[in-house]
Amino acid sequence: MTGSAADAHEISIPAGDPGSGMPFRLVIKARGARVEAARSEIGFAHRGLEKLAESMTWHSARAVAERAGCASPGIAGTCCCMAVESLFGVEVPARAKWLRTILCEAWRIREGLSHAGRTLAHAGLPSRAALLLSCRDSVEGWVRASFGASGSSSRIGGVARDLGGAESKRGRALMRRVRDEAGGAASALAGDRIFSDRTRGVGVISADAASAWGVTGPSLRAAGQARDLRRDLPYLMYAGLDFEVPVGAEGDVFDRTVVRLLESTESARIVEEAMAMMEPGPLTAKEGAVVLPPAHEVYGGGEGLARHRRIMAGKQRLPAGEGCALVEAASGEMGFHLVSDGSPRPYRFRVRSPSFALCQAAPVILKGCAVEDVPMIVASLGASASEADR
Amino acid sequence: MIRNPIEAVGDGIRGAKVSGEGAAARAEVPPERWEDAAAILKVQSGLSALMDLFCIDREGEGLRFEIVAKLSDGGGGSRFTLTARLPETGSEIASLVRVHPAAEWYERECFDMFGISFRGGPAHKRILTEDDFHGHPLRKDFRGVS
């Protein structure tokens, strides 16, 4: 910072700054303690994943998708599988859809608690933040233990593993804890003077502005627009589930945080409901050019092994065409647009990430706010560098 | 009154090729009418949100680059895909920033990754790669930097 407090000065916060955890580089033009203008820059975590996927088989590309959305790999991986399945016309069995629904909601809880917790820490409520972040860590631990260490059990054509009895029991207890912690925090914050003074009217984006900048998810819903793909264009098993879509009114940090917490309690209810409703059944599709045969057929040798090799070695011709999938990810709408030219590898592997739009809209939201509020506002948006940069 | 996007773009843009329905509805428009088509869809059909804009390199085809824009209304219930095809040489198209401010970063990404120029849009500034990076990585003829 240069010059006296009243002078115009420039502040640069680097991407990944340990204090503020910025997902992008932010250059602020400030006058005194007020942000006059801001500019966000991304690309520091760019790994060329869309290009990388073009050199891989569809199955390996699915793992690339999980790295693109590594803040919630279960959601990104599931969305990618859904796009590949729509491209090649694969029908996924019901139990796999239920398990994917549970997986996605568990990651939504993990993200909701994480962003709400980080926002609270910046807002001066470290104890409540610690409670939420501890709950977040337990949820993530449960997801990785139950759905695979990579954080996603979604595979093209279904899921790789079932949810065992012990894991279900642990999950149910954990969901009760999530409802207590997140629901308790949401009602406590409503009457919390410190939090209210610090966050109401801060970091505002209206529903119209959010929509014009492609901002979706909790940041849009906090501004009063009840837009949620799980309800508007249902996928997986959401059509048969009963859940609320919490909305705010002002589109400020307060509303974004409360919406995230209420969403987490709804997601916990969805997980409990899904566990109760799902019935036994197969985990993967039987048919489909890109569907791997089950393990016992592969290890048994013969046709199963030969088919597995053909798929994984990229030695099969596939139908040409295009496939898309769109899901409600933790911070907004995530989409995959995939193109096949008939070769065993993706011809085009497009990832639409909600964080890209959030990073672009951040300067609009930050304009006019106090410099000290910048990290809190950015935390409340919940953008992820890995998603934005790919 | 909100018009069906298929009708709006079919009536308003000569040479538009429309297909699909519901969330799969799409139209390919002549590149010189790209901005007009987006404006018509925004004003007449309420498609006020640009959700994504990207390019597909169809190397070997006469019109090599396909620009794809995914649009939705504010509530998210209505979806539409708008596309245009550009030749390899002179791959330039009008920018959508006057219609959709969110187009800016997507167009910068299209320039960065494919070398597409957007007339009247953001300066040719890279967004994901470094400023002194050479080439456009998502082009099929890109052969790496090492």
XYZ file of C-alpha atoms in Angstrom:
536
model
C 0.000 0.000 0.000
C 1.348 3.438 -0.844
C 0.339 6.974 0.141
C -1.845 8.169 2.999
C -5.121 6.504 3.873
C -7.242 8.948 1.891
C -5.172 8.634 -1.281
C -6.067 6.309 -4.077
C -3.854 3.263 -3.892
C -3.594 -0.167 -5.405
C -3.599 -3.433 -3.462
C -2.807 -6.744 -5.076
C -3.892 -9.946 -3.355
C -2.323 -12.982 -5.018
C -4.247 -16.125 -5.913
C -3.916 -18.684 -3.127
C -2.947 -16.034 -0.571
C -2.770 -18.030 2.689
C -4.537 -15.404 4.794
C -7.524 -14.833 2.575
C -7.544 -18.046 0.527
C -8.296 -16.165 -2.688
C -9.208 -18.397 -5.644
C -8.036 -15.663 -8.037
C -5.621 -12.749 -8.096
C -7.398 -9.582 -7.112
C -6.142 -6.100 -7.897
C -8.021 -3.479 -5.911
C -8.056 0.249 -6.562
C -8.899 1.652 -3.153
C -9.483 5.132 -1.808
C -9.002 5.136 1.933
C -10.543 1.882 3.102
C -13.085 1.685 0.267
C -12.800 -0.406 -2.911
C -13.332 1.915 -5.887
C -12.723 -0.737 -8.506
C -11.358 -4.231 -8.632
C -10.027 -6.604 -11.243
C -9.853 -10.392 -10.916
C -7.381 -12.571 -12.793
C -7.483 -16.339 -13.081
C -5.378 -19.024 -14.727
C -2.840 -19.624 -11.950
C -4.163 -23.149 -11.433
C -4.673 -23.855 -15.149
C -3.639 -27.434 -15.919
C -4.987 -27.730 -19.448
C -7.464 -30.374 -18.331
C -9.811 -29.984 -21.330
C -6.809 -30.623 -23.618
C -5.475 -33.437 -21.433
C -8.826 -35.238 -21.572
C -8.623 -35.320 -25.380
C -5.608 -37.646 -25.128
C -7.315 -40.105 -22.781
C -10.014 -42.739 -22.909
C -13.454 -41.703 -21.677
C -12.828 -43.512 -18.375
C -9.576 -41.699 -17.696
C -11.178 -38.433 -18.766
C -13.767 -38.957 -16.024
C -10.928 -38.809 -13.495
C -9.771 -35.574 -15.149
C -13.260 -34.162 -14.590
C -12.933 -34.934 -10.888
C -9.683 -32.955 -10.810
C -11.379 -30.050 -12.610
C -13.963 -29.896 -9.846
C -11.675 -31.074 -7.067
C -13.462 -29.042 -4.382
C -16.360 -31.479 -4.811
C -15.094 -34.332 -7.029
C -18.216 -36.422 -6.442
C -20.398 -33.830 -8.168
C -17.988 -33.159 -11.071
C -17.372 -36.880 -11.609
C -21.081 -37.658 -11.562
C -21.859 -34.845 -14.010
C -19.142 -36.060 -16.377
C -20.466 -39.645 -16.229
C -23.997 -38.375 -16.940
C -22.733 -36.499 -20.019
C -20.854 -39.569 -21.328
C -23.947 -41.699 -20.693
C -26.161 -39.238 -22.603
C -23.617 -39.255 -25.451
C -23.563 -43.056 -25.783
C -27.131 -43.773 -24.665
C -26.285 -45.697 -21.494
C -29.140 -46.323 -19.056
C -27.993 -46.279 -15.435
C -29.750 -48.567 -12.905
C -31.843 -47.012 -10.129
C -29.616 -47.949 -7.202
C -26.626 -46.307 -8.891
C -28.679 -43.125 -9.318
C -29.635 -43.193 -5.641
C -26.014 -43.638 -4.600
C -24.966 -40.795 -6.891
C -27.662 -38.609 -5.365
C -26.317 -39.329 -1.868
C -22.760 -38.713 -3.071
C -23.621 -35.339 -4.614
C -25.576 -34.182 -1.570
C -22.795 -35.212 0.792
C -20.358 -33.094 -1.227
C -22.832 -30.205 -1.245
C -22.923 -30.380 2.565
C -19.143 -30.491 2.684
C -18.921 -27.388 0.487
C -21.771 -25.562 2.235
C -20.213 -26.039 5.677
C -16.786 -25.139 4.342
C -17.805 -21.832 2.729
C -20.142 -20.861 5.569
C -17.442 -21.748 8.095
C -14.739 -19.776 6.296
C -17.077 -16.794 5.978
C -17.788 -16.908 9.722
C -14.067 -17.093 10.482
C -13.501 -13.920 8.427
C -16.533 -12.263 10.049
C -15.103 -12.629 13.547
C -16.937 -15.737 14.773
C -14.061 -18.232 15.012
C -15.702 -20.599 17.522
C -18.815 -21.205 15.456
C -16.614 -21.424 12.368
C -14.557 -24.140 14.053
C -17.702 -26.157 14.841
C -18.858 -25.998 11.206
C -15.413 -26.809 9.819
C -15.050 -29.761 12.168
C -18.417 -31.065 10.964
C -17.266 -30.470 7.374
C -14.174 -32.593 7.970
C -16.287 -35.413 9.399
C -18.552 -35.307 6.324
C -15.583 -35.385 3.978
C -14.055 -38.268 5.942
C -17.300 -40.216 5.693
C -17.643 -39.541 1.939
C -14.101 -40.637 1.178
C -14.436 -43.734 3.389
C -17.799 -44.707 1.896
C -17.463 -43.690 -1.763
C -13.740 -44.092 -2.376
C -10.661 -42.107 -1.423
C -10.813 -40.053 -4.619
C -14.145 -38.731 -3.374
C -16.277 -40.182 -6.128
C -17.618 -43.644 -6.831
C -19.354 -42.574 -10.056
C -18.177 -44.505 -13.074
C -19.481 -44.452 -16.625
C -22.586 -46.647 -16.498
C -23.074 -46.607 -12.738
C -21.090 -46.607 -9.515
C -18.036 -48.555 -8.392
C -19.213 -49.537 -4.923
C -22.282 -49.915 -2.787
C -22.937 -48.265 0.535
C -22.426 -50.858 3.282
C -24.535 -51.220 6.428
C -21.898 -49.771 8.756
C -21.296 -46.817 6.443
C -25.038 -46.141 6.181
C -25.359 -46.195 9.963
C -22.451 -43.807 10.368
C -23.885 -41.632 7.615
C -27.277 -41.384 9.298
C -25.687 -40.309 12.583
C -23.552 -37.784 10.714
C -26.560 -36.321 8.902
C -28.275 -35.761 12.259
C -25.174 -33.909 13.365
C -25.170 -31.825 10.169
C -28.812 -30.856 10.739
C -28.037 -29.870 14.324
C -24.870 -27.934 13.524
C -25.955 -26.209 10.310
C -29.563 -25.650 11.377
C -28.417 -24.422 14.791
C -25.893 -22.062 13.209
C -28.500 -20.685 10.777
C -30.944 -19.819 13.565
C -28.214 -18.510 15.861
C -26.845 -16.223 13.147
C -30.277 -14.698 12.562
C -30.115 -13.197 16.062
C -26.379 -12.568 16.165
C -25.697 -8.853 16.333
C -21.982 -9.134 15.517
C -22.577 -11.224 12.428
C -25.559 -9.189 11.326
C -23.736 -5.844 11.619
C -20.736 -7.226 9.816
C -22.492 -8.916 6.904
C -25.881 -7.355 6.170
C -25.760 -5.117 3.113
C -22.143 -6.201 2.479
C -21.018 -7.784 -0.816
C -24.431 -7.406 -2.440
C -25.339 -8.739 -5.868
C -28.926 -8.447 -7.079
C -30.730 -11.324 -8.765
C -30.718 -9.490 -12.111
C -27.007 -8.719 -11.940
C -26.185 -12.255 -10.828
C -28.167 -13.669 -13.724
C -26.527 -11.300 -16.225
C -23.068 -12.420 -15.037
C -23.957 -16.115 -15.214
C -23.823 -16.454 -11.422
C -25.923 -19.394 -10.187
C -26.236 -21.530 -7.085
C -26.380 -20.209 -3.514
C -25.116 -16.758 -4.604
C -28.112 -16.339 -6.927
C -30.614 -17.897 -4.527
C -29.415 -15.592 -1.737
C -30.615 -12.719 -3.956
C -34.136 -14.161 -4.023
C -34.129 -16.150 -7.270
C -35.244 -19.716 -6.485
C -33.305 -21.290 -9.337
C -32.137 -24.831 -8.667
C -31.543 -27.449 -11.360
C -32.420 -30.247 -8.962
C -35.986 -28.929 -9.010
C -36.169 -27.077 -12.377
C -34.660 -29.781 -14.609
C -34.511 -32.804 -12.278
C -31.805 -35.416 -12.841
C -30.695 -38.502 -10.892
C -33.460 -39.173 -8.298
C -34.330 -35.584 -7.341
C -37.773 -35.679 -8.988
C -38.983 -38.160 -6.366
C -37.467 -36.394 -3.366
C -39.086 -33.864 -1.115
C -36.822 -30.909 -0.344
C -36.928 -27.148 0.042
C -34.901 -24.655 -1.989
C -33.882 -21.990 0.568
C -33.721 -18.447 -0.779
C -32.583 -15.122 0.636
C -33.696 -11.625 -0.257
C -30.796 -9.175 -0.239
C -28.017 -11.118 -1.946
C -25.477 -10.077 0.681
C -22.924 -12.060 2.697
C -25.507 -12.671 5.432
C -28.025 -14.237 3.052
C -25.398 -16.269 1.200
C -24.159 -17.774 4.468
C -27.624 -18.565 5.807
C -28.716 -20.026 2.443
C -25.620 -22.281 2.457
C -26.394 -23.494 5.983
C -30.084 -24.121 5.291
C -29.136 -25.899 2.076
C -26.826 -28.165 4.053
C -29.680 -29.155 6.373
C -31.884 -29.857 3.327
C -29.095 -31.938 1.786
C -28.787 -33.919 5.031
C -32.525 -34.630 4.826
C -32.137 -35.700 1.197
C -29.340 -38.116 2.133
C -31.501 -39.635 4.912
C -34.513 -39.864 2.588
C -32.460 -41.422 -0.210
C -30.958 -44.015 2.155
C -34.456 -44.968 3.252
C -35.919 -45.075 -0.257
C -33.273 -46.886 -2.293
C -33.792 -50.537 -2.970
C -31.287 -53.288 -3.724
C -30.321 -53.663 -7.341
C -27.455 -53.668 -9.802
C -24.839 -50.920 -9.584
C -23.839 -50.650 -13.226
C -25.487 -50.813 -16.624
C -25.256 -54.181 -18.371
C -25.065 -52.763 -21.875
C -23.137 -49.928 -23.413
C -20.076 -49.528 -25.583
C -18.109 -47.673 -22.918
C -19.368 -49.565 -19.861
C -16.675 -51.662 -18.214
C -17.641 -55.257 -17.386
C -17.973 -56.126 -13.657
C -14.797 -57.150 -11.825
C -15.679 -60.853 -11.537
C -16.019 -61.110 -15.335
C -12.685 -59.365 -15.854
C -10.792 -61.506 -13.347
C -12.469 -64.592 -14.757
C -10.656 -64.002 -18.049
C -12.348 -64.650 -21.379
C -14.693 -62.115 -22.975
C -14.919 -59.866 -19.882
C -11.155 -59.406 -19.760
C -10.948 -58.856 -23.521
C -13.702 -56.209 -23.376
C -12.064 -54.449 -20.426
C -8.772 -54.342 -22.332
C -10.409 -53.022 -25.502
C -12.051 -50.180 -23.597
C -9.108 -49.241 -21.383
C -6.497 -49.531 -24.139
C -8.630 -47.287 -26.350
C -8.964 -49.829 -29.125
C -12.648 -49.668 -29.925
C -14.711 -47.557 -32.280
C -17.551 -45.670 -30.637
C -20.579 -43.840 -32.034
C -19.930 -40.213 -33.028
C -22.127 -37.553 -31.491
C -22.534 -35.007 -28.741
C -23.702 -35.320 -25.160
C -24.402 -32.820 -22.405
C -25.233 -32.907 -18.741
C -26.037 -30.113 -16.365
C -26.122 -30.445 -12.585
C -26.549 -28.192 -9.583
C -23.036 -28.233 -8.131
C -22.157 -26.771 -4.734
C -21.568 -23.230 -6.018
C -23.869 -23.192 -9.035
C -24.550 -24.897 -12.332
C -21.881 -27.223 -13.638
C -22.108 -28.652 -17.131
C -20.194 -30.928 -19.469
C -20.475 -30.686 -23.250
C -18.758 -33.681 -24.818
C -18.107 -34.448 -28.460
C -17.173 -37.880 -29.844
C -15.828 -38.289 -33.377
C -16.099 -42.066 -33.161
C -12.545 -42.600 -31.897
C -11.995 -44.067 -28.398
C -11.048 -40.644 -26.994
C -13.059 -37.451 -26.391
C -12.886 -35.072 -29.352
C -13.946 -32.122 -27.217
C -14.300 -32.095 -23.452
C -15.906 -28.838 -22.378
C -16.423 -28.076 -18.702
C -18.755 -25.262 -17.657
C -17.860 -24.398 -14.100
C -19.861 -22.154 -11.779
C -16.635 -20.743 -10.327
C -15.546 -19.239 -13.664
C -18.662 -17.046 -13.614
C -18.213 -16.231 -9.907
C -14.599 -15.130 -10.444
C -15.663 -12.877 -13.306
C -18.497 -11.352 -11.273
C -16.410 -10.838 -8.110
C -15.230 -7.278 -9.010
C -18.857 -6.227 -9.586
C -19.734 -7.511 -6.113
C -16.670 -5.989 -4.439
C -17.079 -2.501 -5.869
C -17.800 -0.031 -3.077
C -17.136 -2.414 -0.194
C -14.597 -1.933 2.605
C -11.139 -3.351 1.894
C -11.234 -5.322 5.168
C -14.400 -7.129 3.999
C -12.866 -8.414 0.756
C -11.694 -11.833 2.045
C -15.023 -12.444 3.786
C -17.046 -11.550 0.679
C -14.889 -13.746 -1.537
C -15.175 -16.638 0.959
C -18.961 -16.278 0.919
C -19.034 -16.713 -2.875
C -17.384 -20.124 -2.596
C -15.496 -20.014 -5.888
C -12.865 -22.675 -6.457
C -9.668 -22.007 -8.425
C -9.449 -25.573 -9.655
C -12.920 -25.302 -11.187
C -12.426 -21.851 -12.710
C -8.983 -22.524 -14.182
C -9.376 -26.199 -15.115
C -44.784 -11.626 -24.261
C -42.173 -14.383 -24.174
C -41.773 -16.073 -27.562
C -40.617 -19.613 -28.128
C -36.879 -19.207 -28.917
C -37.116 -21.523 -31.927
C -39.787 -19.254 -33.468
C -38.025 -16.055 -32.465
C -34.709 -16.989 -34.036
C -36.359 -18.746 -36.997
C -38.397 -15.638 -37.868
C -35.766 -13.051 -37.037
C -32.642 -14.560 -38.582
C -32.610 -15.475 -42.270
C -30.649 -18.676 -42.812
C -31.039 -19.944 -39.235
C -31.159 -23.742 -38.943
C -33.263 -24.679 -35.936
C -33.663 -28.111 -34.345
C -34.652 -29.870 -31.139
C -37.100 -28.781 -28.504
C -37.231 -28.064 -24.790
C -33.800 -27.984 -23.168
C -32.278 -29.492 -26.346
C -33.511 -26.693 -28.647
C -30.720 -25.188 -30.749
C -30.120 -22.989 -33.763
C -27.172 -22.508 -36.057
C -27.065 -18.967 -37.407
C -24.853 -17.288 -40.025
C -21.835 -15.792 -38.190
C -22.638 -12.258 -39.404
C -25.978 -12.492 -37.509
C -24.463 -13.923 -34.307
C -24.953 -10.835 -32.144
C -28.412 -10.115 -33.632
C -29.523 -13.657 -32.841
C -28.391 -13.344 -29.211
C -30.148 -9.963 -28.921
C -33.399 -11.335 -30.391
C -33.326 -14.298 -28.013
C -32.696 -12.001 -25.059
C -35.406 -9.447 -25.903
C -38.103 -11.691 -27.376
C -37.553 -14.959 -25.527
C -36.187 -13.695 -22.213
C -32.903 -15.615 -22.568
C -31.015 -13.068 -20.503
C -28.263 -15.269 -19.071
C -25.228 -16.476 -20.996
C -24.312 -19.698 -19.218
C -21.396 -20.780 -21.389
C -19.611 -19.886 -24.597
C -16.966 -22.123 -26.123
C -15.506 -23.358 -29.380
C -15.193 -26.759 -31.032
C -12.377 -27.227 -33.549
C -13.739 -29.416 -36.350
C -10.444 -29.681 -38.173
C -10.764 -30.897 -41.742
C -14.240 -29.460 -42.264
C -14.702 -26.372 -44.463
C -16.101 -24.306 -41.640
C -13.567 -25.356 -39.069
C -14.622 -23.591 -35.881
C -18.003 -24.004 -34.238
C -18.845 -21.355 -31.650
C -21.417 -22.523 -29.123
C -23.332 -20.263 -26.730
C -25.579 -21.731 -24.024
C -28.355 -19.417 -22.968
C -30.997 -19.543 -20.281
C -33.663 -17.308 -18.827
C -33.305 -15.789 -15.360
C -35.297 -18.559 -13.697
C -33.336 -21.327 -15.410
C -36.426 -23.114 -16.740
C -35.746 -22.259 -20.395
C -32.539 -23.318 -22.172
C -31.242 -22.737 -25.668
C -28.051 -23.456 -27.602
C -26.935 -20.990 -30.254
C -24.141 -21.932 -32.656
C -22.284 -20.472 -35.623
C -19.589 -21.919 -37.907
C -16.464 -20.004 -38.897
C -13.883 -20.746 -41.595
C -10.263 -21.368 -40.620
C -9.017 -18.169 -42.202
C -10.504 -14.936 -40.928
C -12.064 -16.662 -37.956
C -13.712 -13.565 -36.571
C -17.169 -13.079 -35.109
C -18.999 -10.259 -33.343
C -18.593 -10.100 -29.592
C -21.643 -10.674 -27.394
C -20.495 -8.345 -24.582
C -23.029 -5.672 -25.511
C -25.832 -8.222 -25.141
C -24.334 -10.347 -22.350
C -21.602 -8.776 -20.187
C -20.634 -12.269 -19.011
C -19.394 -13.046 -22.553
C -16.131 -11.208 -21.879
C -14.213 -13.946 -20.083
C -15.657 -16.719 -22.258
C -14.529 -14.840 -25.374
C -11.091 -14.296 -23.878
C -10.924 -18.046 -23.269
C -11.967 -18.738 -26.893
C -9.196 -16.450 -28.076
C -6.683 -17.992 -25.698
C -7.523 -21.600 -26.547
C -8.555 -21.346 -30.230
C -7.371 -17.957 -31.543
C -10.895 -16.769 -32.361
C -11.261 -12.976 -32.667
C -14.330 -11.271 -31.260
C -15.071 -7.989 -33.035
C -15.970 -5.163 -30.663
C -15.222 -7.315 -27.633
C -12.422 -7.546 -25.096
C -8.894 -6.976 -26.306
C -7.003 -10.104 -27.301
C -5.854 -10.811 -23.798
C -5.166 -14.343 -22.705
C -6.985 -15.574 -19.630
C -5.873 -19.085 -18.683
C -2.366 -19.217 -20.158
C 0.393 -16.665 -19.675
C 0.488 -13.475 -21.742
C 3.637 -14.565 -23.628
C 2.313 -18.036 -24.411
C 2.563 -19.034 -28.076
C -0.203 -20.833 -29.915
C -3.734 -21.828 -29.039
C -3.720 -25.094 -27.067
C -7.167 -26.487 -27.842
C -6.675 -26.271 -31.599
C -6.280 -29.763 -32.993
C -3.028 -28.798 -34.742
C -1.409 -27.493 -31.545
C 1.689 -29.559 -30.862
C 2.720 -28.518 -27.372
C 5.307 -26.060 -26.171
C 8.350 -28.146 -25.292
